[in-house]
């Protein structure tokens, strides 16, 4: 909507400039330019207001400031994981082979599971997992692997229950396997 507002605004300015040099249609072009300028400004204002309202609504629904979620997400390097079966698309296999990166890099330069820009589209069953989560989670290696497998199973169940929706940002803000398992278990119990 913002781009449309800018295009209309530029069109209004062009009409005004053309009207100055074309005396035959001066008044007509001047009226059209003022209408276009007004519509462009109105669209830019509506775009800005709706974006701020959307951010306020998200902050209210999540009860967490979005800036702090971004900071929490970027304290880890994230890896793409897939389900490991024959239904995994080539794009997801390629993304899983990429080195870990910050969440900001994944969102801005790569992609996210379920965004729709992989071969499996919106039905992507993959997830993002902090690559350095194992070093944060206390316990021995066998316990951590058991928790990781349990978490993988829960992610699969979450994807199936939500028609392959992306995991919510609150999930990524949790910094240990136990918390993530509890979050997904609670979600699945509440949404049976």
Short mmCIF file of C-alpha atoms in Angstrom, two decimals:
data_model
loop_
_atom_site.label_atom_id
_atom_site.label_comp_id
_atom_site.label_asym_id
_atom_site.label_seq_id
_atom_site.Cartn_x
_atom_site.Cartn_y
_atom_site.Cartn_z
CA UNK A 1 0.00 0.00 0.00
CA UNK A 2 2.93 2.28 0.75
CA UNK A 3 4.39 1.70 -2.73
CA UNK A 4 1.06 2.54 -4.36
CA UNK A 5 0.87 5.75 -2.32
CA UNK A 6 4.36 6.76 -3.43
CA UNK A 7 3.55 5.99 -7.09
CA UNK A 8 0.37 8.08 -6.93
CA UNK A 9 2.27 10.89 -5.19
CA UNK A 10 4.96 10.92 -7.90
CA UNK A 11 2.25 10.85 -10.59
CA UNK A 12 0.66 13.91 -9.01
CA UNK A 13 3.96 15.79 -9.01
CA UNK A 14 4.55 14.84 -12.67
CA UNK A 15 1.07 16.07 -13.65
CA UNK A 16 1.74 19.35 -11.87
CA UNK A 17 5.09 19.82 -13.65
CA UNK A 18 3.60 18.91 -17.06
CA UNK A 19 0.73 21.32 -16.40
CA UNK A 20 3.16 24.19 -15.87
CA UNK A 21 4.73 23.64 -19.33
CA UNK A 22 1.50 22.79 -21.18
CA UNK A 23 -0.74 25.86 -21.21
CA UNK A 24 -3.59 24.14 -23.12
CA UNK A 25 -4.42 21.74 -20.30
CA UNK A 26 -3.01 23.75 -17.37
CA UNK A 27 -6.17 23.78 -15.22
CA UNK A 28 -7.13 20.19 -15.97
CA UNK A 29 -3.63 18.90 -15.15
CA UNK A 30 -3.49 21.08 -12.04
CA UNK A 31 -6.78 19.60 -10.75
CA UNK A 32 -5.65 16.05 -11.57
CA UNK A 33 -2.29 16.65 -9.89
CA UNK A 34 -3.92 17.93 -6.68
CA UNK A 35 -6.26 14.92 -6.63
CA UNK A 36 -3.35 12.52 -7.13
CA UNK A 37 -1.24 14.28 -4.49
CA UNK A 38 -4.12 14.09 -2.02
CA UNK A 39 -4.76 10.41 -2.72
CA UNK A 40 -1.04 9.61 -2.44
CA UNK A 41 -0.70 11.38 0.90
CA UNK A 42 -3.88 9.72 2.16
CA UNK A 43 -2.61 6.24 1.19
CA UNK A 44 0.75 6.89 2.88
CA UNK A 45 -1.01 7.99 6.09
CA UNK A 46 -3.33 4.96 6.04
CA UNK A 47 -0.34 2.66 5.47
CA UNK A 48 1.60 4.14 8.39
CA UNK A 49 -1.40 4.01 10.75
CA UNK A 50 -2.33 0.42 9.85
CA UNK A 51 1.27 -0.75 10.32
CA UNK A 52 1.50 0.85 13.78
CA UNK A 53 -1.92 -0.57 14.74
CA UNK A 54 -0.82 -4.05 13.62
CA UNK A 55 2.34 -3.82 15.71
CA UNK A 56 0.36 -2.64 18.76
CA UNK A 57 -2.10 -5.52 18.32
CA UNK A 58 0.72 -8.06 18.08
CA UNK A 59 2.40 -6.66 21.18
CA UNK A 60 -0.91 -6.81 23.06
CA UNK A 61 -1.71 -10.38 21.88
CA UNK A 62 1.76 -11.71 22.65
CA UNK A 63 2.17 -9.60 25.79
CA UNK A 64 5.85 -9.34 24.84
CA UNK A 65 7.58 -6.36 23.20
CA UNK A 66 8.50 -7.36 19.65
CA UNK A 67 11.94 -5.74 19.91
CA UNK A 68 12.84 -7.99 22.84
CA UNK A 69 11.71 -11.06 20.88
CA UNK A 70 14.04 -10.09 18.02
CA UNK A 71 16.91 -9.65 20.49
CA UNK A 72 16.14 -13.02 22.08
CA UNK A 73 16.05 -14.72 18.70
CA UNK A 74 19.33 -13.21 17.56
CA UNK A 75 21.29 -14.35 20.60
CA UNK A 76 21.48 -17.78 18.94
CA UNK A 77 22.59 -19.05 15.59
CA UNK A 78 19.75 -20.96 13.93
CA UNK A 79 19.83 -24.09 11.81
CA UNK A 80 17.16 -25.38 9.46
CA UNK A 81 15.99 -28.90 10.30
CA UNK A 82 13.75 -31.13 8.21
CA UNK A 83 11.83 -34.29 9.07
CA UNK A 84 14.36 -36.60 7.40
CA UNK A 85 11.85 -38.66 5.43
CA UNK A 86 11.22 -39.08 1.70
CA UNK A 87 8.69 -36.21 1.68
CA UNK A 88 11.39 -33.56 2.24
CA UNK A 89 11.70 -31.28 -0.80
CA UNK A 90 15.09 -30.46 -2.40
CA UNK A 91 14.88 -26.82 -1.25
CA UNK A 92 14.52 -27.89 2.39
CA UNK A 93 17.44 -30.32 2.04
CA UNK A 94 19.57 -27.49 0.63
CA UNK A 95 18.53 -25.10 3.42
CA UNK A 96 19.30 -27.74 6.07
CA UNK A 97 22.82 -28.05 4.65
CA UNK A 98 23.50 -24.30 5.04
CA UNK A 99 25.58 -23.18 8.01
CA UNK A 100 23.83 -21.76 11.07
CA UNK A 101 23.01 -18.04 10.99
CA UNK A 102 21.19 -15.41 13.03
CA UNK A 103 17.38 -15.31 12.84
CA UNK A 104 17.59 -11.90 11.17
CA UNK A 105 19.76 -13.35 8.41
CA UNK A 106 17.37 -16.29 7.93
CA UNK A 107 14.34 -13.99 7.68
CA UNK A 108 15.90 -11.28 5.50
CA UNK A 109 18.39 -13.14 3.30
CA UNK A 110 17.24 -16.77 3.29
CA UNK A 111 13.72 -17.90 4.25
CA UNK A 112 11.64 -19.39 7.07
CA UNK A 113 9.81 -22.72 7.27
CA UNK A 114 6.23 -22.37 6.06
CA UNK A 115 6.78 -19.03 4.31
CA UNK A 116 5.90 -20.65 1.01
CA UNK A 117 9.04 -20.04 -1.02
CA UNK A 118 10.31 -23.64 -0.96
CA UNK A 119 9.11 -26.44 -3.25
CA UNK A 120 6.87 -27.79 -0.47
CA UNK A 121 5.29 -24.33 -0.12
CA UNK A 122 3.02 -23.60 2.82
CA UNK A 123 3.00 -27.31 3.74
CA UNK A 124 6.63 -27.18 4.85
CA UNK A 125 7.20 -29.41 7.89
CA UNK A 126 10.62 -28.00 8.73
CA UNK A 127 11.58 -25.89 11.72
CA UNK A 128 14.32 -23.56 12.90
CA UNK A 129 16.38 -24.78 15.85
CA UNK A 130 19.13 -22.89 17.67
CA UNK A 131 22.42 -24.49 16.64
CA UNK A 132 23.98 -23.62 19.98
CA UNK A 133 20.98 -24.74 22.07
CA UNK A 134 22.79 -27.91 23.10
CA UNK A 135 25.49 -25.87 24.85
CA UNK A 136 22.81 -23.94 26.79
CA UNK A 137 20.78 -26.98 27.82
CA UNK A 138 22.18 -28.67 30.96
CA UNK A 139 22.54 -32.45 31.10
CA UNK A 140 24.52 -35.19 29.45
CA UNK A 141 24.68 -35.86 25.73
CA UNK A 142 22.27 -38.84 25.72
CA UNK A 143 19.64 -36.85 27.60
CA UNK A 144 20.00 -33.98 25.16
CA UNK A 145 19.61 -36.27 22.17
CA UNK A 146 16.51 -37.83 23.72
CA UNK A 147 15.06 -34.36 24.31
CA UNK A 148 15.95 -33.32 20.75
CA UNK A 149 14.10 -36.35 19.33
CA UNK A 150 11.09 -35.62 21.55
CA UNK A 151 11.17 -32.01 20.36
CA UNK A 152 11.35 -33.14 16.71
CA UNK A 153 8.28 -35.34 17.23
CA UNK A 154 6.37 -32.48 18.85
CA UNK A 155 7.31 -30.12 16.00
CA UNK A 156 5.90 -32.67 13.53
CA UNK A 157 2.68 -32.94 15.56
CA UNK A 158 2.46 -29.13 15.78
CA UNK A 159 2.87 -28.81 12.00
CA UNK A 160 0.20 -31.45 11.37
CA UNK A 161 -2.22 -29.87 13.89
CA UNK A 162 -1.81 -26.36 12.48
CA UNK A 163 -1.90 -27.25 8.79
CA UNK A 164 1.88 -26.74 8.56
CA UNK A 165 1.93 -23.23 10.04
CA UNK A 166 5.20 -21.70 11.16
CA UNK A 167 6.17 -22.11 14.78
CA UNK A 168 5.24 -18.97 16.75
CA UNK A 169 7.92 -16.43 17.74
CA UNK A 170 7.36 -17.23 21.42
CA UNK A 171 8.69 -20.72 20.75
CA UNK A 172 11.98 -19.35 19.41
CA UNK A 173 12.39 -17.07 22.44
CA UNK A 174 12.65 -20.15 24.72
CA UNK A 175 16.30 -21.07 25.23
CA UNK A 176 16.16 -24.74 26.30
CA UNK A 177 14.73 -28.04 25.11
CA UNK A 178 12.58 -28.56 28.20
CA UNK A 179 10.90 -25.17 27.79
CA UNK A 180 10.29 -25.72 24.08
CA UNK A 181 8.87 -29.20 24.74
CA UNK A 182 6.59 -27.82 27.45
CA UNK A 183 5.45 -24.98 25.16
CA UNK A 184 4.56 -27.34 22.30
CA UNK A 185 2.95 -29.90 24.64
CA UNK A 186 0.76 -27.19 26.18
CA UNK A 187 -0.15 -25.87 22.74
CA UNK A 188 -1.14 -29.31 21.48
CA UNK A 189 -3.21 -30.06 24.60
CA UNK A 190 -5.04 -26.73 24.34
CA UNK A 191 -5.75 -27.18 20.63
CA UNK A 192 -6.94 -30.80 20.46
#
